[in-house]
mmCIF file of C-alpha atoms in Angstrom:
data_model
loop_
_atom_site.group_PDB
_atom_site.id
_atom_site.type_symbol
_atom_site.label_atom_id
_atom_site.label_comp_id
_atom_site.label_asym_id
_atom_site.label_seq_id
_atom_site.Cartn_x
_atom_site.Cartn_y
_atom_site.Cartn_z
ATOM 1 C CA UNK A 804 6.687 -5.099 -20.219
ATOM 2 C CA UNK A 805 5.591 -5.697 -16.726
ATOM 3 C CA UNK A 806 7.892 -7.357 -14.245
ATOM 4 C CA UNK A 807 6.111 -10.558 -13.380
ATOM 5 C CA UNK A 808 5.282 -11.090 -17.095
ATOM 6 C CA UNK A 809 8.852 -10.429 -18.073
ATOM 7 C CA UNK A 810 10.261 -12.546 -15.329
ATOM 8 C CA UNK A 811 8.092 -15.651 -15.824
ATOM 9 C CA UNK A 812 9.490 -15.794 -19.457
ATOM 10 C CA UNK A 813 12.831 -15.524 -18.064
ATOM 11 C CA UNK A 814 12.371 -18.540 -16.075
ATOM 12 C CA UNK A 815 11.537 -20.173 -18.645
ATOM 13 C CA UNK A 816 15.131 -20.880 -19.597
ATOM 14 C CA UNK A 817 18.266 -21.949 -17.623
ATOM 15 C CA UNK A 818 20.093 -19.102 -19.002
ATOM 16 C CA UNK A 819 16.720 -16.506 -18.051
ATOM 17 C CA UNK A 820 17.125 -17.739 -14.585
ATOM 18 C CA UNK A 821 20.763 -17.221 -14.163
ATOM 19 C CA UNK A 822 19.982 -13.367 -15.735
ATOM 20 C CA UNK A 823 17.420 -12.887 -13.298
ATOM 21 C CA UNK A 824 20.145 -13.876 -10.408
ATOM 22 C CA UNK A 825 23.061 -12.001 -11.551
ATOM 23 C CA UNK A 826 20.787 -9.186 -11.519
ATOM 24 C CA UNK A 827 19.474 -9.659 -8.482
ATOM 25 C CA UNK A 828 23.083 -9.721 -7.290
ATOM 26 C CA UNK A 829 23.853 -6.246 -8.634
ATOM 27 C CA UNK A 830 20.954 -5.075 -7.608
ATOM 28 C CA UNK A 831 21.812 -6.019 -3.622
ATOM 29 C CA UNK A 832 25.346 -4.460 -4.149
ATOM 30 C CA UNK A 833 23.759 -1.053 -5.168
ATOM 31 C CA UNK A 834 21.563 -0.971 -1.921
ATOM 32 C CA UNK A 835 24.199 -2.034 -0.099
ATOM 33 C CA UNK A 836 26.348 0.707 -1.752
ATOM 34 C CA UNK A 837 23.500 3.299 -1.046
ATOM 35 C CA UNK A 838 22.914 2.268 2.475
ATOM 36 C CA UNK A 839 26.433 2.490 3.163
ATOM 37 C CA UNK A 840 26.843 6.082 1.632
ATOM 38 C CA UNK A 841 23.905 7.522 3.777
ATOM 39 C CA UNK A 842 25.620 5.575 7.091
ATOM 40 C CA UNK A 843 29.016 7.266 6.451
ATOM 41 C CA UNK A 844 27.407 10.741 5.688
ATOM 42 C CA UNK A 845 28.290 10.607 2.325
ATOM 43 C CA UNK A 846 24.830 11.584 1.018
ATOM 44 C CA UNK A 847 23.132 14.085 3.377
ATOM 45 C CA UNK A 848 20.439 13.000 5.916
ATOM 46 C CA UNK A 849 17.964 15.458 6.280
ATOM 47 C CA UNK A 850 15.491 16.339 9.865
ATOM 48 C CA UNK A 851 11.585 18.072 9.798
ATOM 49 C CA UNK A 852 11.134 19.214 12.894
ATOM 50 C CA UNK A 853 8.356 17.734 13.816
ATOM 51 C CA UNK A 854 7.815 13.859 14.657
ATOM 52 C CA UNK A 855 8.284 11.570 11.158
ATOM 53 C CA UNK A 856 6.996 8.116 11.141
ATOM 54 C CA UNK A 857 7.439 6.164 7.962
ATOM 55 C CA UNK A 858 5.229 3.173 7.021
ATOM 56 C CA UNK A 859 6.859 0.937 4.516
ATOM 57 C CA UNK A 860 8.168 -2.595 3.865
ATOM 58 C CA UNK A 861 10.550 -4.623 2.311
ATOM 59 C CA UNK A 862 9.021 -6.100 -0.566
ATOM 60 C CA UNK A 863 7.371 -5.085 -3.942
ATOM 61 C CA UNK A 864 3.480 -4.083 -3.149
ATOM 62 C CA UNK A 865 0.927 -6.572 -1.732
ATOM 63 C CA UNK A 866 1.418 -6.236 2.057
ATOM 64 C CA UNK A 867 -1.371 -2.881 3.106
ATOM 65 C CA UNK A 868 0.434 -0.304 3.613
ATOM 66 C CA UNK A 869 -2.016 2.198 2.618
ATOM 67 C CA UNK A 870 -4.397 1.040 5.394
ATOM 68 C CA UNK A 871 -1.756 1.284 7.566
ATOM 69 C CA UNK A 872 -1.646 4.485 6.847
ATOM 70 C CA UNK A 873 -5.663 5.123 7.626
ATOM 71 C CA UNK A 874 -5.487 3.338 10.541
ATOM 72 C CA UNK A 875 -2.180 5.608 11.781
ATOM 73 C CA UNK A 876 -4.211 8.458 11.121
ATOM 74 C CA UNK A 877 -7.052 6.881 12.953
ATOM 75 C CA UNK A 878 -4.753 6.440 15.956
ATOM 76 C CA UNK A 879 -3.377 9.958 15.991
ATOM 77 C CA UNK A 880 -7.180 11.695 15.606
ATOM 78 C CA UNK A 881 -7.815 9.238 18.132
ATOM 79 C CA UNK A 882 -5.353 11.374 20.580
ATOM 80 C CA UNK A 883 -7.166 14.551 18.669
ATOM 81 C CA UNK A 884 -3.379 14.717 17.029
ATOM 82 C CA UNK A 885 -2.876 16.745 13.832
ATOM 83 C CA UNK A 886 -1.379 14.364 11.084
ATOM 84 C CA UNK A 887 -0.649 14.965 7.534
ATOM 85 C CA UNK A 888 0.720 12.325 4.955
ATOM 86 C CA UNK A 889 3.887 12.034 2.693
ATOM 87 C CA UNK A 890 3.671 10.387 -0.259
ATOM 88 C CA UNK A 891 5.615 9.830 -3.648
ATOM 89 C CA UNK A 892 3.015 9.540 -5.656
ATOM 90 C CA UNK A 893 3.331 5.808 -7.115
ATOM 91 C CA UNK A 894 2.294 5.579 -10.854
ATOM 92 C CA UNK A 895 1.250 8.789 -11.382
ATOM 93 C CA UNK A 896 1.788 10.165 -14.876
ATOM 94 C CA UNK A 897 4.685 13.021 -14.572
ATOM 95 C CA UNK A 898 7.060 12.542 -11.610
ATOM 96 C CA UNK A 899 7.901 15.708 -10.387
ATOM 97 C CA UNK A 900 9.256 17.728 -7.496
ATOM 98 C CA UNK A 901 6.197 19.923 -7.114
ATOM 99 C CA UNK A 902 3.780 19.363 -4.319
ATOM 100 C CA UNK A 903 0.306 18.636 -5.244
ATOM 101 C CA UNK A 904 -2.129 18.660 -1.623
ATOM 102 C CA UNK A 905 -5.131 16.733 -1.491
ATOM 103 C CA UNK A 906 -7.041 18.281 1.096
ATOM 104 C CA UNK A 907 -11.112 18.350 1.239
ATOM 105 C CA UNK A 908 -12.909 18.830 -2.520
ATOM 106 C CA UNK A 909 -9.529 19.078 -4.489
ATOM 107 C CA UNK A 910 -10.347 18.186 -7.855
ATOM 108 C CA UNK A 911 -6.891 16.604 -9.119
ATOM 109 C CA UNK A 912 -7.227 13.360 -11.002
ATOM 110 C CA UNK A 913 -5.708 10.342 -9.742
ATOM 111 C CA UNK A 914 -3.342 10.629 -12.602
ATOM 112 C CA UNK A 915 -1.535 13.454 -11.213
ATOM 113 C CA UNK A 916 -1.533 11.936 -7.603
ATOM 114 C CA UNK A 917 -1.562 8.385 -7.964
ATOM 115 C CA UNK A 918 -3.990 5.600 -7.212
ATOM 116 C CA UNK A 919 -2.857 4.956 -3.503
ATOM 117 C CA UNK A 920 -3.175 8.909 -2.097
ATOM 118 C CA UNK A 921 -6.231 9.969 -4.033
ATOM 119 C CA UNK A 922 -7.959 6.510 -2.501
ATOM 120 C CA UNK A 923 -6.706 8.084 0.857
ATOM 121 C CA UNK A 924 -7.504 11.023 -0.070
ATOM 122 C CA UNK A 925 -10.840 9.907 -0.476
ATOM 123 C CA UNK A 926 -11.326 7.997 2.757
ATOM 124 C CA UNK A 927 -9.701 11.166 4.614
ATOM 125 C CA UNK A 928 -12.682 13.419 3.295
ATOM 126 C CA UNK A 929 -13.661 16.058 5.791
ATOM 127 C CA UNK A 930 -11.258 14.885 8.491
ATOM 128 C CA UNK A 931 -8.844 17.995 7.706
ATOM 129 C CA UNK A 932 -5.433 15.259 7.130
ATOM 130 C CA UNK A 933 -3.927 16.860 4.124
ATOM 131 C CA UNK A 934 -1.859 13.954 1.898
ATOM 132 C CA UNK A 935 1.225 15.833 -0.242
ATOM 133 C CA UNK A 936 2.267 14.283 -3.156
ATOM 134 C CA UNK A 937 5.957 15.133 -4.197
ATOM 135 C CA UNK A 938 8.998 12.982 -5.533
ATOM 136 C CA UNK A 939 10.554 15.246 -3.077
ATOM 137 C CA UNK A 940 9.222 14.003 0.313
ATOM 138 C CA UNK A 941 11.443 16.539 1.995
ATOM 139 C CA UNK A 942 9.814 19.187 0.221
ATOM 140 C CA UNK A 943 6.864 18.129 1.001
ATOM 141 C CA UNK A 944 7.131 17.309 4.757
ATOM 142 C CA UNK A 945 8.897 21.094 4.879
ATOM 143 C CA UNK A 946 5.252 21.969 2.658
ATOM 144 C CA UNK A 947 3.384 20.298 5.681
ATOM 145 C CA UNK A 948 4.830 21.903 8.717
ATOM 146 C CA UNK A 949 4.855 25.371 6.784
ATOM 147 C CA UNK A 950 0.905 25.367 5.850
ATOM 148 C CA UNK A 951 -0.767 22.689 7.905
ATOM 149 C CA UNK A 952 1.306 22.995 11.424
ATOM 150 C CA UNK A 953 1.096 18.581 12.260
ATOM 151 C CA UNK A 954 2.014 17.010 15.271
ATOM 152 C CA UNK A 955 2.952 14.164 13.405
ATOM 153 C CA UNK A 956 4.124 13.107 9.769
ATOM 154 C CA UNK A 957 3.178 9.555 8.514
ATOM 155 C CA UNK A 958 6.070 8.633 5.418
ATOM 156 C CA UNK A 959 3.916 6.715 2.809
ATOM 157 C CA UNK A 960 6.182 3.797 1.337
ATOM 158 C CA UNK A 961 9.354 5.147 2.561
ATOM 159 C CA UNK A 962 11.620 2.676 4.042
ATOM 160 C CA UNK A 963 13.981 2.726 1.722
ATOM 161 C CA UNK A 964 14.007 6.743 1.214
ATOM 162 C CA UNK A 965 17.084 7.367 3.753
ATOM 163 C CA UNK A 966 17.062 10.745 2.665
ATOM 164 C CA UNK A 967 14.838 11.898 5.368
ATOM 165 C CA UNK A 968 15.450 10.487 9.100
ATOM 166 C CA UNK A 969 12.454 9.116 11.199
ATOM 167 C CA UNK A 970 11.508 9.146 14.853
ATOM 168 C CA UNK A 971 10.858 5.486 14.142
ATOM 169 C CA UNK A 972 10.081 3.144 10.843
ATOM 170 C CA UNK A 973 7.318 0.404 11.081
ATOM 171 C CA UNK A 974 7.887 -2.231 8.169
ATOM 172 C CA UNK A 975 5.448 -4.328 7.140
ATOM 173 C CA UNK A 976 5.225 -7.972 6.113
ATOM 174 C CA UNK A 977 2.405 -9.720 4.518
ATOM 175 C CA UNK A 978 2.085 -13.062 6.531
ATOM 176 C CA UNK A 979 0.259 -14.907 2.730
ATOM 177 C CA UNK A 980 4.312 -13.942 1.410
ATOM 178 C CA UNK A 981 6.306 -12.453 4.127
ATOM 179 C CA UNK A 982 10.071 -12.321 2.213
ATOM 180 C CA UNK A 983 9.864 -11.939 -1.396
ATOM 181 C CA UNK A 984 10.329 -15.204 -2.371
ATOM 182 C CA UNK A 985 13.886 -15.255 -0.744
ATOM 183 C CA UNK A 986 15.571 -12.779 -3.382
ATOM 184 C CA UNK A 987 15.823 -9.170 -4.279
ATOM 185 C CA UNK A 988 14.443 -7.398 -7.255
ATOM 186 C CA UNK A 989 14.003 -8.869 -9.725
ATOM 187 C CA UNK A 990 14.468 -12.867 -9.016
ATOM 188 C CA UNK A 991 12.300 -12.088 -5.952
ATOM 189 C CA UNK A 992 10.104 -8.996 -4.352
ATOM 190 C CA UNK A 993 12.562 -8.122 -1.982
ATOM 191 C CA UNK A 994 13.587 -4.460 -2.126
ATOM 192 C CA UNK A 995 16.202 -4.591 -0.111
ATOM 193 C CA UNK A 996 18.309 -7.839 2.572
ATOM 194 C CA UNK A 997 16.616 -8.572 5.460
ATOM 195 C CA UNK A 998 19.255 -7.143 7.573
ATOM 196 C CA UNK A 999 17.531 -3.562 6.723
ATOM 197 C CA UNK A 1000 15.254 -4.906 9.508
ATOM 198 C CA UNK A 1001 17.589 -3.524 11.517
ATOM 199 C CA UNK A 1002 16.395 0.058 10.880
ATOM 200 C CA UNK A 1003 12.922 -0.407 12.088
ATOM 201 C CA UNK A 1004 11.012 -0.152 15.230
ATOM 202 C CA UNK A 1005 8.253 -2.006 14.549
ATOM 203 C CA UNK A 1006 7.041 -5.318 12.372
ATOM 204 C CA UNK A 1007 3.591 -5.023 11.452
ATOM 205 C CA UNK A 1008 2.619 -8.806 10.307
ATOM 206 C CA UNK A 1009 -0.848 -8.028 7.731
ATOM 207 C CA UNK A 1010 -2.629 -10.720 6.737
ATOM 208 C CA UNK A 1011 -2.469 -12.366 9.962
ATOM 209 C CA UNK A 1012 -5.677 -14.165 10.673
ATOM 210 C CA UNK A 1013 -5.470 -15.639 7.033
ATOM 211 C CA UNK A 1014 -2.215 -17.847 8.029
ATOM 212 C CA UNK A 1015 -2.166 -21.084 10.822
ATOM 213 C CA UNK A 1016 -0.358 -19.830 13.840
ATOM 214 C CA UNK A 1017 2.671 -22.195 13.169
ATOM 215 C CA UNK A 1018 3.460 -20.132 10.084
ATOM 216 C CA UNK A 1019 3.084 -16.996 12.135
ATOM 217 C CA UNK A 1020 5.464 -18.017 14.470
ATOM 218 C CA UNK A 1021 8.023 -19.129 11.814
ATOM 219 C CA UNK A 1022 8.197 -15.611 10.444
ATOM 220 C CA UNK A 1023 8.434 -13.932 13.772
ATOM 221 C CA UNK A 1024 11.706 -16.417 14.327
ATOM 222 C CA UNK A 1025 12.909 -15.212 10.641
ATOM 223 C CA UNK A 1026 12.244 -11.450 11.871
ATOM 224 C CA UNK A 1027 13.517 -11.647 14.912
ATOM 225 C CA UNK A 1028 16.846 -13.512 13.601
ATOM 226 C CA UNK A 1029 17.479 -10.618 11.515
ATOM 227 C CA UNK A 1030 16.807 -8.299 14.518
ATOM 228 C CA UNK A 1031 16.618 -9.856 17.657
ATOM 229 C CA UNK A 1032 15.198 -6.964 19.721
ATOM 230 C CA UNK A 1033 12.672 -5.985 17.028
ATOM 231 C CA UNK A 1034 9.084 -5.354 18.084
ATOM 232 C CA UNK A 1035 6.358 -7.306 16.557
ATOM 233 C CA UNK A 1036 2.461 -6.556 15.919
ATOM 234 C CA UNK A 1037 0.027 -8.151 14.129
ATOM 235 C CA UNK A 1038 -2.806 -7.007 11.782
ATOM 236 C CA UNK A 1039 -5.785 -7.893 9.858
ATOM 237 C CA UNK A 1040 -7.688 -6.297 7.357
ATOM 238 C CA UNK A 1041 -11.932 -6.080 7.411
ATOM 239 C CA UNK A 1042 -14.688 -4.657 5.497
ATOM 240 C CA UNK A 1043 -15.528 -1.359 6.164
ATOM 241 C CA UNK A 1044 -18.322 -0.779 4.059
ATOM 242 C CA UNK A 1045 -19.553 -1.022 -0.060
ATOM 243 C CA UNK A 1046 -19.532 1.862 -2.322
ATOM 244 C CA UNK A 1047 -21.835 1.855 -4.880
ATOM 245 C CA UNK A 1048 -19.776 3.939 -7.667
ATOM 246 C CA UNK A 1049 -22.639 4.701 -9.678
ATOM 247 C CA UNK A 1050 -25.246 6.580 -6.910
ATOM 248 C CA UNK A 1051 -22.621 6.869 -4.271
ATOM 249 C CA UNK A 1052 -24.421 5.106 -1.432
ATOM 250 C CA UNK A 1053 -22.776 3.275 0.996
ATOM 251 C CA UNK A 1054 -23.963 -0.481 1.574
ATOM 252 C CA UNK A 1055 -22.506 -2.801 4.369
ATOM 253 C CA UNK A 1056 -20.772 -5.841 3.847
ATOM 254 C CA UNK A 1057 -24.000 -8.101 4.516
ATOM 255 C CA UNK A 1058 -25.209 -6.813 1.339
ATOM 256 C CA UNK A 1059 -23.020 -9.220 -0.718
ATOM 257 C CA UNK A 1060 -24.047 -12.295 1.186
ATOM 258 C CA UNK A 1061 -25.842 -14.933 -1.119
ATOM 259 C CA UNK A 1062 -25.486 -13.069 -4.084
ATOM 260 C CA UNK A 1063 -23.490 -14.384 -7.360
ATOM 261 C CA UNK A 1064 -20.787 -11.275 -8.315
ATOM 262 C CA UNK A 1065 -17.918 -11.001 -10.697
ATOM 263 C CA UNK A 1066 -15.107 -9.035 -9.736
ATOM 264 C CA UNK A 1067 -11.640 -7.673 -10.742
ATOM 265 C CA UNK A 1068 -8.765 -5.795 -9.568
ATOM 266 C CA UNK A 1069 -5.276 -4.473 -10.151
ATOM 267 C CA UNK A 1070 -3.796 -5.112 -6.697
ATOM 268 C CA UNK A 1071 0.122 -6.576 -5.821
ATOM 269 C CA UNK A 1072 -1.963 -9.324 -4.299
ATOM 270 C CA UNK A 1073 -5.609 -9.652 -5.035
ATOM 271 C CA UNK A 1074 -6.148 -12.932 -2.491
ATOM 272 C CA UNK A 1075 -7.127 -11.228 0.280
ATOM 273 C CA UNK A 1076 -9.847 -8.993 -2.116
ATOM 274 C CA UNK A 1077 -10.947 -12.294 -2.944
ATOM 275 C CA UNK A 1078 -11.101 -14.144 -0.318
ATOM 276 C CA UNK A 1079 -12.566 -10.831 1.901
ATOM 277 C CA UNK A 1080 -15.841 -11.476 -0.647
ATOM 278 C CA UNK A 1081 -15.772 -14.926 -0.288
ATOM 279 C CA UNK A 1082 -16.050 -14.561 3.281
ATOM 280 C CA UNK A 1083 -18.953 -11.945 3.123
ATOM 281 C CA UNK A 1084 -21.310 -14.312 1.404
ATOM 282 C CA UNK A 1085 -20.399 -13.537 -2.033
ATOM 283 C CA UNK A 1086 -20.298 -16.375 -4.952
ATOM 284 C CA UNK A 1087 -17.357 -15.418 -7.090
ATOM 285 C CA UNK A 1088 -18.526 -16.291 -10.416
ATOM 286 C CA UNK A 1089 -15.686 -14.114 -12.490
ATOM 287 C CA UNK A 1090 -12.338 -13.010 -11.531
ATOM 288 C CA UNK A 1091 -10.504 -10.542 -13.726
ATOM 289 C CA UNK A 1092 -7.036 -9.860 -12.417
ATOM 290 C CA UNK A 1093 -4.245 -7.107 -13.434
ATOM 291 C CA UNK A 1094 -1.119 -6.130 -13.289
ATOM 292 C CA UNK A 1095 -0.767 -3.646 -10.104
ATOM 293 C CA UNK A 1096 -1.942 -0.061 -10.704
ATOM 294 C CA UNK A 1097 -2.933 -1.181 -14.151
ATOM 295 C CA UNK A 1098 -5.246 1.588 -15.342
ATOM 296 C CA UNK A 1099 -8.272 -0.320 -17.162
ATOM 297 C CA UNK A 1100 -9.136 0.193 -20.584
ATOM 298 C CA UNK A 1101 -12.512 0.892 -22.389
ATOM 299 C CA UNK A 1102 -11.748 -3.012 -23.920
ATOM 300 C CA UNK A 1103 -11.382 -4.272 -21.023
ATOM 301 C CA UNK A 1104 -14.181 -3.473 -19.432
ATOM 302 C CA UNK A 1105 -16.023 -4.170 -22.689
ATOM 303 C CA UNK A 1106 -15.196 -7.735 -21.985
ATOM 304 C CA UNK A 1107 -16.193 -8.227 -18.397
ATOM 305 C CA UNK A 1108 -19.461 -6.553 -19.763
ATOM 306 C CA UNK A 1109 -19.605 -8.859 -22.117
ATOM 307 C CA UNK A 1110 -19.452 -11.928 -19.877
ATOM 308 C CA UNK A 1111 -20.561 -10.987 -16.657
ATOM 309 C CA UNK A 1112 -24.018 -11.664 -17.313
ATOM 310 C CA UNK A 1113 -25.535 -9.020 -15.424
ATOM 311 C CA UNK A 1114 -24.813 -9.687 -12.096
ATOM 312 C CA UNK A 1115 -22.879 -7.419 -9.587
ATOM 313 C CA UNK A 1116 -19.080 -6.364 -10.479
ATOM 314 C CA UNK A 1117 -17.220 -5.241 -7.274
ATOM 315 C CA UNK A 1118 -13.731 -3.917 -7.670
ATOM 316 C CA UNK A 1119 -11.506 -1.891 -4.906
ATOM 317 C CA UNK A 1120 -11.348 1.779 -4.134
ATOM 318 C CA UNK A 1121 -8.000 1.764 -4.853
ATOM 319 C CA UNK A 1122 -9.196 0.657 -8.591
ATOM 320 C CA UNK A 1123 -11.444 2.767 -9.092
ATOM 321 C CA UNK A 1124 -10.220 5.858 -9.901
ATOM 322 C CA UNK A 1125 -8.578 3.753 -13.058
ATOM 323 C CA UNK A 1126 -11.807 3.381 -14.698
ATOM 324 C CA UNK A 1127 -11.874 4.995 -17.962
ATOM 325 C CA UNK A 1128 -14.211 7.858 -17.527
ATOM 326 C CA UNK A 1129 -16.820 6.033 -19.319
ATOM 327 C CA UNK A 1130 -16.766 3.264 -17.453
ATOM 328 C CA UNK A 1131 -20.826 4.216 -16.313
ATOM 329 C CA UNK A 1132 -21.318 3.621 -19.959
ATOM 330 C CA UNK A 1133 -19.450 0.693 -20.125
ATOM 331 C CA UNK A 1134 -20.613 -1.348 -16.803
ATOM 332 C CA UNK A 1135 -24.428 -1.548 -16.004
ATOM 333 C CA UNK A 1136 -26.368 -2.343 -13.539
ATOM 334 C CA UNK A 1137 -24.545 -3.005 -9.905
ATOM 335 C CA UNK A 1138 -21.423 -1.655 -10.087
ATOM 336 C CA UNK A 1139 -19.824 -1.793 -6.310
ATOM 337 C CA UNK A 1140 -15.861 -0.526 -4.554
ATOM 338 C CA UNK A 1141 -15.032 -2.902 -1.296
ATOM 339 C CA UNK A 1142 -13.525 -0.314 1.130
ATOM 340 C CA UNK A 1143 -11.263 -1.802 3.643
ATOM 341 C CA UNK A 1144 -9.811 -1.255 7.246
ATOM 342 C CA UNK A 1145 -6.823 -2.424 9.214
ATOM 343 C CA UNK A 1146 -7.373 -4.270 13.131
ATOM 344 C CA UNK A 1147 -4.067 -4.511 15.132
ATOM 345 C CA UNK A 1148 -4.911 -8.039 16.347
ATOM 346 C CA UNK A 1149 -2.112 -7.866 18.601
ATOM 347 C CA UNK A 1150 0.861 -5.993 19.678
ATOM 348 C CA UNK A 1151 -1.372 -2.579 19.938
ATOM 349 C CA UNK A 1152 0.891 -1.402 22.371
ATOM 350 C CA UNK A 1153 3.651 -1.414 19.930
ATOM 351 C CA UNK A 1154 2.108 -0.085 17.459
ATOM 352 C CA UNK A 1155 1.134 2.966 19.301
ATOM 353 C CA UNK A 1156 4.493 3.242 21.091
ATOM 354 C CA UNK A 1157 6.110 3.549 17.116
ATOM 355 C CA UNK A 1158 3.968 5.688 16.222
ATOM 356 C CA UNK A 1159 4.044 8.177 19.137
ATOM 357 C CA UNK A 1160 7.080 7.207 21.534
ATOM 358 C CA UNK A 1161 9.533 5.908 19.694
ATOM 359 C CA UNK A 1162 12.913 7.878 19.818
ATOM 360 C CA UNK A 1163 15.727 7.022 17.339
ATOM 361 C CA UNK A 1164 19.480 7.617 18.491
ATOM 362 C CA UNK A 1165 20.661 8.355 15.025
#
């Protein structure tokens, strides 16, 4: 059962809601337990020797961290830096230690990778950044430096893998629901206390343009009371471009203005899909959502067929590769991925100091 299907039943009940919190309170006394093992050097700490960033937050999904990633990597090529990518793998089908590289024309299904790297895998195309997939990210970042010789490691989702130290750690928050809810796993999102802040470099606030400024400003004072000397950026997320999936042309955003589209996803948060369309033109006639990294079923796509009426359906790129493989057969006419980028709005000195200056002490 998913976790926001089986917690919203919980609440349904006094004694649900008081599960949900004693759980949550075990939960936070295992982190803390964890944390407090790797502090006192009672699980090992590991070094690559070349620079490690990691790119991760504090809550469950929703907050961009994959386009954080792309837009690291765009930073580093910027400073004609070789990069590769670390990555766990999220959701794939068999976790394993092995190291599967996605580099260039690899034909690996998503299923063996994950949604999140094969979508960066995808964008990364012909730009020679290798992304390793391993449970092992140790492995893998020892995989990296062996065959592919980077300057610089980016950590995919690894805040809370204190396994492997880090020149620096840039966390990000989602501005549209910056803490969780307030609790840890699972009465809230939160992975871990706020006090992990403490760990990190950098706070990269996404969603920023889509809040007023008096909100922003309130969870700056929340970060900052957690770690008073912690940096803070700023980010947005924009349209890149629209893939048609079926003839693999590439349309720009302004092709979606006027036009009535139905559209669905399987995202942590789909409002900023959404509202991205909405603010392109588009007249969202259906919405379909899912549970995150839900992999879409022949049925289901039977029944936005169904109803959809003919006019466009525009998913994500991360989606995509979830399709059932006869989803051409399924979905006609129009069939369209939104690809998306990050903007550091502000703080771009920051950013770029974390990602290239940095220097941790421990």
């Amino acid at each position: 059962m998913r976790l926001n299907l089986w917690r919203s039943r919980l609440r349904e009940s006094s004694s649900g809601c008081a599960l949900l919190l004693v759980l949550s309170w075990l939960y936070e006394a295992a982190v803390r337990l964890r944390s407090l093992a790797y502090a006192v050097g009672l699980l090992p700490v590991r070094r690559l020797p070349v620079r490690t960033v990691c790119i991760g937050n504090l809550t469950a999904g929703g907050t961009g961290k994959t386009t954080a990633v792309l837009c690291a990597v765009d930073a580093c090529r910027a400073r004609q830096m070789k990069v590769a990518v670390l990555s766990r793998g999220y959701g794939r089908r068999r976790r394993s230690n092995e190291v599967v590289v996605l580099l260039d024309t690899n034909a690996v299904s998503w299923e063996d990778t994950g949604d999140e790297p094969w979508m960066m895998h995808r964008m990364l195309e012909g730009l020679d950044v290798p992304v390793l997939i391993s449970s092992d990210r140790l492995k893998a970042g020892r995989t990296a430096v062996k065959f592919y010789a980077p300057q610089l490691l980016l950590l995919d989702d690894g805040f809370q893998h204190l396994r492997l130290r880090r020149d620096a750690d840039i966390v990000l928050v989602s501005a549209l629901d910056p803490f969780g809810g307030g609790a840890l796993l699972p009465r809230g999102d939160l992975r871990e206390p706020l006090s992990g802040l403490k760990r990190a470099s950098l706070a990269l606030l996404t969603h920023a343009d889509r809040v007023p400024e008096e909100q922003l400003a309130e969870i700056e004072k929340t970060l900052r009371r957690a770690h008073p000397r912690l940096r803070i950026a700023r980010a947005a997320h924009r349209s890149d471009y629209l893939l048609d999936l079926r003839r693999n042309e590439r349309h720009r955003p302004a092709h979606l203005k006027g036009k009535r589209v139905a559209c669905f996803s399987a995202l942590g948060d789909p409002r900023p899909f959404e509202d991205e369309l909405r603010s392109l033109g588009a007249h969202l006639e259906q919405v379909w959502r899912f549970p995150d990294h839900h992999p879409f079923t022949a049925d289901e796509l039977r029944s936005i067929e169904n109803v959809r009426g003919g006019i466009p359906v525009i998913t994500t790129l991360k989606d995509f590769p979830r399709l059932p493989v006869q989803w051409r057969e399924l979905l006609s006419g129009e069939v369209l991925a939104l690809t998306v980028r990050m903007e550091i709005l502000s703080g771009k000195e920051d950013w770029e100091h974390a990602l290239f200056d940095a220097r941790r002490s421990s």
